[in-house]
């Protein structure tokens, strides 16, 4: 089983629960986690804010690595 998660649609306090659920309960063979890179947008280089109304956050590369 492959699990794919776009975490920017989750509120940050829920992220720990998502990790516990995916790795502790579902336990798939492969997990792909994505989130928009807030530092880079090829179509709108000077864009600020969120790319979609439903995004709860958009992280930089460093913020994603820290998480």
Coordinates of C-alpha atoms in Angstrom, one line a residue:
X1 CA 0.0 0.0 0.0
X2 CA 1.2 3.5 -0.8
X3 CA 0.0 6.5 1.3
X4 CA 0.1 10.0 -0.1
X5 CA -0.5 13.0 2.1
X6 CA -0.7 16.7 1.3
X7 CA -0.2 18.0 4.7
X8 CA -0.9 21.7 4.0
X9 CA -4.6 20.9 4.4
X10 CA -4.1 19.9 8.0
X11 CA -3.9 22.2 10.9
X12 CA -0.4 22.1 12.4
X13 CA -1.6 20.6 15.8
X14 CA -3.0 17.6 13.9
X15 CA 0.3 16.7 12.1
X16 CA 1.6 14.6 15.0
X17 CA -1.6 12.6 15.0
X18 CA -1.2 12.1 11.2
X19 CA 2.3 10.7 11.7
X20 CA 1.1 8.4 14.4
X21 CA -1.8 7.2 12.3
X22 CA 0.2 6.6 9.1
X23 CA 3.3 5.0 10.6
X24 CA 1.8 3.4 13.7
X25 CA -1.6 2.2 12.4
X26 CA -1.7 2.1 8.6
X27 CA 2.1 1.2 8.3
X28 CA 2.3 1.4 4.4
X29 CA 5.3 0.3 2.4
X30 CA 5.8 3.7 0.9
X31 CA 4.7 7.2 2.2
X32 CA 4.9 10.3 0.1
X33 CA 4.4 13.6 2.0
X34 CA 4.2 16.9 0.1
X35 CA 3.5 20.5 0.9
X36 CA 3.9 23.6 -1.2
X37 CA 7.3 25.3 -0.9
X38 CA 6.6 28.8 0.3
X39 CA 9.9 30.0 -1.1
X40 CA 9.4 29.0 -4.7
X41 CA 6.6 29.5 -7.2
X42 CA 7.7 29.3 -10.9
X43 CA 4.5 30.9 -12.1
X44 CA 4.3 33.8 -9.6
X45 CA 7.9 34.6 -8.4
X46 CA 6.8 37.5 -6.2
X47 CA 3.7 35.8 -4.8
X48 CA 3.0 36.0 -1.0
X49 CA 0.3 34.3 1.0
X50 CA -1.3 30.9 0.4
X51 CA -1.9 29.3 -3.0
X52 CA -5.3 27.9 -2.0
X53 CA -8.0 29.0 0.4
X54 CA -7.9 25.6 2.1
X55 CA -4.2 25.6 3.0
X56 CA -3.6 25.9 6.7
X57 CA 0.1 26.6 6.2
X58 CA 2.9 26.6 3.5
X59 CA 6.4 25.9 4.7
X60 CA 9.9 26.8 3.6
X61 CA 12.4 24.1 2.9
X62 CA 13.9 24.6 6.4
X63 CA 10.5 24.4 8.1
X64 CA 9.7 21.1 6.3
X65 CA 13.1 19.7 7.3
X66 CA 12.5 20.7 11.0
X67 CA 9.2 19.0 11.0

